[in-house]
Coordinates of C-alpha atoms and ligand atoms in Angstrom, one line a residue:
M1 CA 71.8 75.5 96.5
K2 CA 72.1 73.7 99.9
K3 CA 69.3 73.5 102.5
I4 CA 71.0 74.3 105.8
L5 CA 69.7 74.2 109.4
V6 CA 71.7 76.2 112.0
I7 CA 71.1 75.4 115.6
G8 CA 72.4 78.0 118.0
A9 CA 72.3 80.4 115.1
G10 CA 72.9 83.5 117.3
S11 CA 76.4 82.3 118.1
A12 CA 79.1 84.5 116.6
I13 CA 80.7 81.5 114.9
A14 CA 77.4 80.2 113.6
E15 CA 76.4 83.7 112.3
A16 CA 79.7 84.1 110.5
T17 CA 79.2 80.7 109.0
A18 CA 75.6 81.4 108.0
R19 CA 76.8 84.6 106.2
M20 CA 79.2 82.6 104.1
F21 CA 76.5 80.1 103.1
A22 CA 74.1 83.0 102.4
Q23 CA 76.6 84.6 100.1
R24 CA 76.5 81.4 98.0
G25 CA 72.7 81.6 97.7
D26 CA 72.0 78.7 100.1
A27 CA 68.7 78.3 101.9
L28 CA 68.9 78.7 105.7
F29 CA 66.8 77.9 108.7
L30 CA 67.9 79.4 112.0
V31 CA 67.2 78.1 115.5
G32 CA 68.0 80.0 118.7
R33 CA 66.6 81.3 121.9
K34 CA 66.1 85.0 121.0
A35 CA 63.4 85.9 118.5
E36 CA 64.7 89.4 117.9
V37 CA 68.2 88.1 117.2
L38 CA 66.9 85.5 114.7
E39 CA 64.7 88.2 113.0
S40 CA 67.6 90.6 112.4
M41 CA 69.8 87.7 111.2
C42 CA 67.1 86.6 108.8
A43 CA 67.0 90.1 107.3
D44 CA 70.8 90.3 107.1
L45 CA 71.2 86.9 105.5
R46 CA 68.5 87.7 102.9
V47 CA 70.4 90.9 101.9
R48 CA 73.6 88.8 101.6
G49 CA 72.0 86.5 99.1
A50 CA 70.3 83.6 101.0
Q51 CA 67.7 81.9 98.8
T52 CA 65.3 81.7 101.8
V53 CA 65.7 82.2 105.5
G54 CA 63.4 80.7 108.1
R55 CA 63.6 80.8 111.9
H56 CA 62.4 79.0 115.0
V57 CA 62.7 80.0 118.6
M58 CA 63.9 77.1 120.8
D59 CA 65.9 76.5 124.0
A60 CA 68.1 73.5 123.3
N61 CA 67.4 72.3 126.8
A62 CA 63.7 72.0 126.1
F63 CA 64.3 68.5 124.7
D64 CA 60.6 67.8 123.9
G65 CA 60.7 70.7 121.4
H66 CA 63.5 69.1 119.3
A67 CA 61.4 66.9 117.0
A68 CA 58.8 69.7 116.3
M69 CA 61.7 72.1 115.4
L70 CA 63.2 69.5 113.0
N71 CA 59.8 69.0 111.4
E72 CA 59.4 72.7 110.9
A73 CA 62.9 73.1 109.5
E74 CA 62.4 70.2 107.0
R75 CA 59.0 71.6 105.9
A76 CA 60.4 75.2 105.5
L77 CA 63.5 74.1 103.6
G78 CA 62.0 71.2 101.7
G79 CA 64.5 68.8 103.2
L80 CA 67.9 69.1 104.9
D81 CA 71.4 68.9 103.3
I82 CA 73.6 70.3 106.1
V83 CA 73.1 70.9 109.8
L84 CA 75.3 73.0 112.0
V85 CA 75.0 72.4 115.7
A86 CA 76.6 75.4 117.4
H87 CA 74.9 76.4 120.7
G88 CA 76.9 76.4 123.9
T89 CA 77.7 78.2 127.1
L90 CA 81.0 78.6 128.9
G91 CA 79.6 78.4 132.4
D92 CA 81.3 79.6 135.6
Q93 CA 83.5 76.7 136.6
K94 CA 83.9 77.9 140.2
A95 CA 80.1 78.3 140.6
C96 CA 79.6 74.8 139.1
E97 CA 81.9 73.4 141.8
G98 CA 79.5 74.5 144.4
S99 CA 76.3 73.6 142.6
V100 CA 75.1 70.3 141.3
E101 CA 72.2 72.1 139.6
L102 CA 74.5 74.5 137.7
T103 CA 76.8 71.7 136.8
L104 CA 74.0 69.6 135.3
R105 CA 72.6 72.6 133.5
E106 CA 76.0 73.2 131.8
L107 CA 76.3 69.5 131.0
N108 CA 72.8 69.6 129.5
T109 CA 73.4 72.7 127.4
N110 CA 76.8 71.7 126.1
G111 CA 76.5 67.9 126.0
I112 CA 73.2 66.2 126.5
S113 CA 71.1 68.6 124.4
V114 CA 73.6 68.0 121.5
V115 CA 73.3 64.2 121.9
A116 CA 69.5 64.5 121.9
L117 CA 69.5 66.6 118.7
L118 CA 72.0 64.3 117.0
T119 CA 70.0 61.2 117.8
L120 CA 67.0 62.6 116.0
L121 CA 69.1 64.1 113.2
A122 CA 71.0 60.8 112.6
A123 CA 67.7 58.9 112.1
R124 CA 66.5 61.5 109.6
F125 CA 69.7 61.6 107.6
E126 CA 69.9 57.8 107.7
Q127 CA 66.6 57.6 106.0
R128 CA 67.7 60.2 103.4
G129 CA 71.1 58.5 102.8
A130 CA 73.0 61.7 102.3
G131 CA 74.0 64.9 104.0
T132 CA 76.4 66.6 106.4
I133 CA 76.2 67.1 110.1
V134 CA 78.6 69.6 111.6
V135 CA 79.0 69.8 115.3
I136 CA 81.0 72.4 117.2
S137 CA 82.9 70.7 120.1
S138 CA 86.0 72.2 121.5
V139 CA 89.7 71.5 122.3
A140 CA 88.5 71.8 125.9
G141 CA 87.1 68.3 125.4
D142 CA 90.5 66.8 124.7
R143 CA 91.7 66.9 128.3
G144 CA 89.9 68.0 131.5
R145 CA 91.6 71.1 133.1
Q146 CA 90.7 72.5 136.5
S147 CA 89.8 75.9 135.0
N148 CA 86.9 74.5 132.8
Y149 CA 86.4 70.8 133.3
V150 CA 82.6 70.9 133.5
Y151 CA 82.4 72.6 130.0
G152 CA 85.3 70.3 128.9
S153 CA 83.6 67.1 129.9
A154 CA 80.4 68.1 128.1
K155 CA 82.5 68.7 125.0
A156 CA 84.3 65.4 125.5
L157 CA 80.9 63.7 125.4
V158 CA 80.1 65.6 122.1
T159 CA 83.5 64.6 120.6
A160 CA 83.1 60.9 121.5
F161 CA 79.5 60.8 120.4
T162 CA 80.2 62.3 117.1
S163 CA 83.2 60.0 116.6
G164 CA 80.8 57.0 116.9
L165 CA 78.1 58.6 114.9
R166 CA 80.7 59.3 112.1
Q167 CA 81.6 55.6 111.9
R168 CA 77.9 54.6 111.9
L169 CA 76.8 57.0 109.2
Y170 CA 80.0 57.0 107.0
P171 CA 79.0 53.8 105.0
L172 CA 75.7 55.4 104.2
G173 CA 77.3 58.5 102.6
I174 CA 76.5 60.8 105.5
C175 CA 79.4 63.0 106.6
V176 CA 79.7 63.9 110.4
I177 CA 82.3 66.6 111.0
T178 CA 83.5 67.4 114.6
V179 CA 84.9 70.9 114.8
K180 CA 87.3 71.7 117.6
P181 CA 88.0 75.4 117.8
G182 CA 90.7 76.8 120.2
F183 CA 90.3 80.2 121.6
V184 CA 87.8 82.3 119.6
D185 CA 87.0 86.0 120.2
T186 CA 83.2 85.8 120.7
P187 CA 80.7 87.0 123.3
M188 CA 81.3 83.6 125.1
T189 CA 84.9 84.7 125.8
A190 CA 84.3 88.5 126.1
A191 CA 85.8 88.6 129.6
F192 CA 89.1 86.8 128.6
P193 CA 92.3 88.7 127.8
K194 CA 93.2 88.0 124.2
G195 CA 96.6 87.0 122.8
A196 CA 98.4 85.4 119.8
L197 CA 96.5 82.1 119.9
W198 CA 93.1 83.8 119.5
A199 CA 91.1 83.5 116.3
K200 CA 88.2 85.6 115.0
P201 CA 84.8 83.9 114.4
Q202 CA 85.2 84.5 110.6
Q203 CA 88.3 82.4 110.6
I204 CA 86.5 79.5 112.3
A205 CA 83.6 80.0 109.8
A206 CA 85.9 79.8 106.9
G207 CA 87.3 76.5 108.3
I208 CA 83.9 75.1 108.8
V209 CA 82.7 75.9 105.3
S210 CA 85.9 74.5 103.7
A211 CA 85.5 71.3 105.8
V212 CA 81.9 71.0 104.5
D213 CA 83.1 71.5 101.0
R214 CA 85.8 68.9 101.3
G215 CA 83.1 66.5 102.4
S216 CA 85.5 64.6 104.5
A217 CA 84.0 62.9 107.6
T218 CA 86.6 63.8 110.2
V219 CA 87.7 66.0 113.1
V220 CA 88.8 69.5 112.3
Y221 CA 90.9 71.6 114.7
L222 CA 90.5 75.3 114.0
P223 CA 92.8 77.1 113.5
W224 CA 94.9 74.0 112.4
F225 CA 97.7 74.5 114.9
W226 CA 95.4 73.5 117.8
R227 CA 95.8 69.8 116.6
W228 CA 99.5 70.0 117.5
I229 CA 98.9 72.0 120.7
M230 CA 96.4 69.5 121.9
L231 CA 98.6 66.6 120.9
I232 CA 101.3 67.9 123.3
I233 CA 98.7 68.7 126.0
R234 CA 97.2 65.2 125.8
S235 CA 100.7 63.6 126.0
I236 CA 101.7 65.2 129.3
P237 CA 101.9 62.5 131.9
E238 CA 99.2 62.7 134.6
S239 CA 102.0 62.8 137.2
I240 CA 103.0 66.2 135.8
F241 CA 99.6 67.4 134.5
R242 CA 98.0 67.2 137.9
R243 CA 100.4 69.8 139.2
L244 CA 99.9 72.3 136.4
Q245 CA 97.7 75.4 136.9
L246 CA 95.8 75.2 133.6
Ligands
NAP301 N1 84.5 81.1 121.7 C1 85.4 80.1 121.9 O1 86.6 80.3 122.3 C2 85.0 78.7 121.6 C3 86.0 77.7 121.6 C4 85.7 76.4 121.4 C5 84.4 76.0 121.1 N2 83.4 77.0 121.1 C6 82.1 76.5 120.8 O2 81.6 77.2 119.7 C7 80.2 77.2 119.7 C8 79.7 78.7 119.4 O3 80.1 79.5 120.5 P1 80.5 81.0 120.3 O4 82.0 81.2 120.6 O5 80.1 81.5 118.9 O6 79.7 81.7 121.4 P2 78.5 82.7 121.5 O7 78.6 83.8 120.4 O8 78.4 83.1 122.9 O9 77.3 81.8 121.1 C9 76.7 80.8 121.9 C10 75.3 80.7 121.4 O10 74.7 79.5 122.1 C11 73.4 79.9 122.4 N3 72.8 79.1 123.5 C12 73.3 79.0 124.7 N4 72.5 78.2 125.4 C13 71.5 77.8 124.6 C14 70.4 77.0 124.8 N5 70.1 76.4 126.0 N6 69.5 76.8 123.7 C15 69.8 77.4 122.6 N7 70.9 78.2 122.3 C16 71.7 78.4 123.4 C17 73.4 81.3 122.8 O11 72.2 81.9 122.7 P3 71.7 83.2 123.5 O12 72.2 84.3 122.7 O13 70.3 83.1 123.6 O14 72.4 83.1 124.8 C18 74.4 81.9 121.7 O15 73.7 82.2 120.5 C19 79.8 76.7 121.1 O16 79.4 75.4 121.0 C20 81.1 76.9 121.9 O17 81.1 76.0 123.0 C21 83.7 78.3 121.3

């Protein structure tokens, strides 16, 4: 039985992942912005087999609430084995271009709040000398594109930060996993037309759980083919890339 904290628990990907953990009888602690969503998830996860399910309402951008949330999660679960950091917003890129305030809010939600949480989590896991930290970044962080570079640059921060954290914590037996999903059919992307490259949240959840089970501190593209798509996209010379409408 693992003790698992899920931050951004209301996310479709996080919920699908939490359900898989619940079915294995793990103990969960859910963190999100909406009390009623967390409440109904708790009931659902108990029915699915979770050993215990706790919850805590928190906006990830309220940085001064992070430490208290972690204290409560540790108290409720009796420690922490696995943490999944999943919250995020796909802001309106065009609106960000006309607003510093909006741009900074998106960077806070998708980047800085994750860095703040990971800084506290790393110190706690370091003391414990074991555990797994899973962070959902995105393929969008691999190369800035005009259609979503505010979101993408926040994810690039998360990718680089988790890369360094992975190196720091690896010798201590702590596994940091950076998850980079491609297009996933969730409320975040509800307005987008869907096609062959799109995955369901359950597929991403299965990939996350299997990465946790493998215990390999690494970067995981989900589904797997995004590793090769992004390899190609990253290798396009800037002289060509700057002309593309991506
Ligand atoms: N969907 C994709 O195509 C895709 C691709 C690559 C990466 N990702 C990443 O996957 C993760 C999960 O996203 P998803 O696709 O599952 O989207 P989702 O279902 O829309 O979930 C996003 C979640 O983040 C929460 N959230 C947003 N801002 C928050 C804040 N300030 N504090 C606390 N929680 C906050 C939302 O809570 P509320 O319900 O309260 O708004 C919601 O539960 C995100 O990190 C996202 O960037 C998604």
